[in-house]
C-alpha positions as a Python dict, from the first residue, in 0.01 Angstrom:
ca = {
    (1, 'M'): (0, 0, 0),
    (2, 'D'): (-327, -124, 143),
    (3, 'S'): (-410, -482, 241),
    (4, 'A'): (-589, -567, -84),
    (5, 'D'): (-294, -450, -293),
    (6, 'R'): (-51, -653, -78),
    (7, 'Q'): (-269, -960, -126),
    (8, 'K'): (-281, -914, -505),
    (9, 'E'): (96, -865, -519),
    (10, 'F'): (152, -1175, -309),
    (11, 'I'): (-78, -1382, -532),
    (12, 'L'): (136, -1277, -830),
    (13, 'T'): (447, -1376, -636),
    (14, 'V'): (300, -1720, -561),
    (15, 'E'): (217, -1770, -927),
    (16, 'K'): (565, -1662, -1036),
    (17, 'Y'): (763, -1879, -791),
    (18, 'R'): (530, -2176, -735),
    (19, 'D'): (714, -2402, -983),
    (20, 'M'): (1057, -2321, -839),
    (21, 'V'): (939, -2390, -484),
    (22, 'W'): (771, -2713, -601),
    (23, 'R'): (1094, -2837, -764),
    (24, 'I'): (1295, -2771, -449),
    (25, 'C'): (1039, -2936, -221),
    (26, 'F'): (972, -3236, -442),
    (27, 'R'): (1337, -3308, -507),
    (28, 'M'): (1427, -3277, -142),
    (29, 'L'): (1134, -3478, -8),
    (30, 'A'): (1076, -3718, -300),
    (31, 'D'): (712, -3749, -200),
    (32, 'R'): (432, -3568, -381),
    (33, 'E'): (204, -3525, -78),
    (34, 'E'): (481, -3400, 150),
    (35, 'A'): (609, -3171, -126),
    (36, 'R'): (260, -3031, -185),
    (37, 'D'): (224, -2963, 187),
    (38, 'A'): (572, -2807, 199),
    (39, 'V'): (494, -2575, -93),
    (40, 'Q'): (176, -2461, 75),
    (41, 'E'): (352, -2414, 409),
    (42, 'T'): (633, -2220, 237),
    (43, 'F'): (390, -1964, 102),
    (44, 'V'): (195, -1948, 429),
    (45, 'R'): (517, -1875, 617),
    (46, 'A'): (621, -1624, 352),
    (47, 'W'): (289, -1440, 388),
    (48, 'Q'): (315, -1443, 767),
    (49, 'T'): (669, -1305, 762),
    (50, 'L'): (640, -1077, 459),
    (51, 'H'): (716, -778, 680),
    (52, 'R'): (1064, -928, 740),
    (53, 'Y'): (1149, -969, 371),
    (54, 'D'): (1471, -787, 287),
    (55, 'S'): (1430, -642, -61),
    (56, 'R'): (1809, -633, -110),
    (57, 'Y'): (1778, -1005, -189),
    (58, 'S'): (1572, -1165, -459),
    (59, 'M'): (1230, -1304, -380),
    (60, 'A'): (1350, -1639, -524),
    (61, 'T'): (1629, -1655, -267),
    (62, 'W'): (1395, -1571, 19),
    (63, 'L'): (1132, -1825, -83),
    (64, 'G'): (1402, -2084, -154),
    (65, 'T'): (1535, -2029, 197),
    (66, 'I'): (1195, -2087, 351),
    (67, 'A'): (1129, -2396, 137),
    (68, 'C'): (1472, -2548, 193),
    (69, 'R'): (1465, -2504, 570),
    (70, 'L'): (1111, -2637, 587),
    (71, 'C'): (1211, -2946, 389),
    (72, 'I'): (1513, -3003, 611),
    (73, 'D'): (1281, -2999, 912),
    (74, 'V'): (1047, -3247, 740),
    (75, 'L'): (1340, -3476, 657),
    (76, 'R'): (1468, -3468, 1014),
    (77, 'K'): (1122, -3554, 1146),
    (78, 'R'): (1089, -3830, 887),
    (79, 'R'): (1421, -3984, 989),
    (80, 'L'): (1326, -3969, 1354),
    (81, 'R'): (987, -4125, 1278),
    (82, 'L'): (1151, -4401, 1070),
    (83, 'K'): (1403, -4468, 1344),
    (84, 'I'): (1127, -4500, 1604),
    (85, 'E'): (917, -4723, 1374),
    (86, 'T'): (1220, -4941, 1303),
    (87, 'E'): (1302, -4978, 1669),
    (88, 'T'): (944, -5065, 1764),
    (89, 'A'): (866, -5287, 1465),
    (90, 'G'): (1207, -5450, 1441),
    (91, 'S'): (1228, -5400, 1065),
    (92, 'N'): (1296, -5117, 830),
    (93, 'G'): (1040, -5212, 567),
    (94, 'N'): (1083, -5304, 206),
    (95, 'T'): (1316, -5061, 32),
    (96, 'S'): (1378, -5265, -280),
    (97, 'P'): (1285, -5102, -608),
    (98, 'D'): (971, -5206, -789),
    (99, 'P'): (1029, -5503, -1017),
    (100, 'G'): (989, -5446, -1386),
    (101, 'A'): (1171, -5340, -1692),
    (102, 'Y'): (1301, -4985, -1681),
    (103, 'T'): (1480, -4800, -1950),
    (104, 'E'): (1841, -4718, -1872),
    (105, 'R'): (1744, -4357, -1808),
    (106, 'N'): (1474, -4459, -1560),
    (107, 'E'): (1718, -4690, -1385),
    (108, 'I'): (1969, -4408, -1350),
    (109, 'E'): (1698, -4168, -1232),
    (110, 'N'): (1576, -4420, -973),
    (111, 'L'): (1931, -4481, -855),
    (112, 'L'): (1991, -4107, -823),
    (113, 'Q'): (1667, -4059, -632),
    (114, 'R'): (1756, -4339, -389),
    (115, 'T'): (2108, -4207, -346),
    (116, 'V'): (1996, -3847, -291),
    (117, 'R'): (1728, -3966, -47),
    (118, 'A'): (2001, -4134, 160),
    (119, 'L'): (2203, -3812, 195),
    (120, 'S'): (2188, -3612, 515),
    (121, 'P'): (1939, -3322, 501),
    (122, 'M'): (2213, -3061, 451),
    (123, 'Q'): (2397, -3269, 189),
    (124, 'K'): (2067, -3319, 8),
    (125, 'A'): (1982, -2949, 23),
    (126, 'V'): (2320, -2836, -106),
    (127, 'F'): (2331, -3105, -376),
    (128, 'I'): (1982, -3024, -505),
    (129, 'L'): (2030, -2648, -494),
    (130, 'H'): (2368, -2665, -670),
    (131, 'E'): (2346, -2961, -906),
    (132, 'I'): (1977, -2961, -995),
    (133, 'E'): (1855, -2605, -943),
    (134, 'Q'): (2201, -2475, -1047),
    (135, 'L'): (2201, -2190, -800),
    (136, 'P'): (2525, -2000, -739),
    (137, 'A'): (2716, -2063, -417),
    (138, 'W'): (2624, -1725, -265),
    (139, 'E'): (2255, -1801, -307),
    (140, 'I'): (2294, -2148, -157),
    (141, 'Q'): (2475, -1986, 134),
    (142, 'R'): (2188, -1742, 183),
    (143, 'I'): (1923, -2017, 153),
    (144, 'S'): (2089, -2279, 371),
    (145, 'G'): (2254, -2056, 626),
    (146, 'L'): (2576, -2254, 578),
    (147, 'S'): (2918, -2099, 533),
    (148, 'A'): (3101, -2134, 202),
    (149, 'V'): (3325, -2400, 358),
    (150, 'Q'): (3027, -2596, 488),
    (151, 'I'): (2862, -2580, 147),
    (152, 'K'): (3176, -2707, -25),
    (153, 'S'): (3214, -2985, 229),
    (154, 'N'): (2851, -3099, 206),
    (155, 'L'): (2858, -3078, -174),
    (156, 'Y'): (3183, -3276, -191),
    (157, 'I'): (3048, -3553, 32),
    (158, 'A'): (2717, -3564, -158),
    (159, 'R'): (2894, -3585, -493),
    (160, 'Q'): (3121, -3861, -363),
    (161, 'K'): (2822, -4065, -244),
    (162, 'V'): (2639, -4016, -573),
    (163, 'R'): (2952, -4100, -773),
    (164, 'K'): (3012, -4413, -563),
    (165, 'A'): (2654, -4532, -617),
    (166, 'L'): (2676, -4474, -991),
    (167, 'I'): (3011, -4651, -1022),
    (168, 'K'): (2880, -4942, -815),
    (169, 'E'): (2606, -4983, -1076),
    (170, 'G'): (2857, -4957, -1362),
    (171, 'I'): (2747, -4612, -1473),
    (172, 'Q'): (3016, -4368, -1586),
    (173, 'Y'): (3010, -4042, -1396),
}
């Protein structure tokens, strides 16, 4: 296959998996600009490492792995940046939700977003991949690089934190 054919095939791959990669990045990062950058970086890295793609696994798994690991790196950098800003500024900023009337569904969605944002990067990754993207455990294991036990542990802790936040707000889980 020549270079032009590889490029055409990769463009089709981007078109096919762009939405899936966007959902993973946006849900993990909860920021449109960072998610947009992460999606772009995911496909750049995929193109650069295409020669290492193992065709025994699905393209979705491979791209999900790249996206998930990239988002975990972004989250770690964000936490470090926030910690440094907090230490230098002496405050952690305004984290209260916007005032206004929300429907019950929007309130629950906002609560879930805040709760998921507060999870550790690995808890967030496992929770999003399992509960939102509904990927099977073996695929989460391949994407995250975690063992089955680590996945179960992170998922259990994430679910407990989400459940606790929902119960605290009087929402049945």
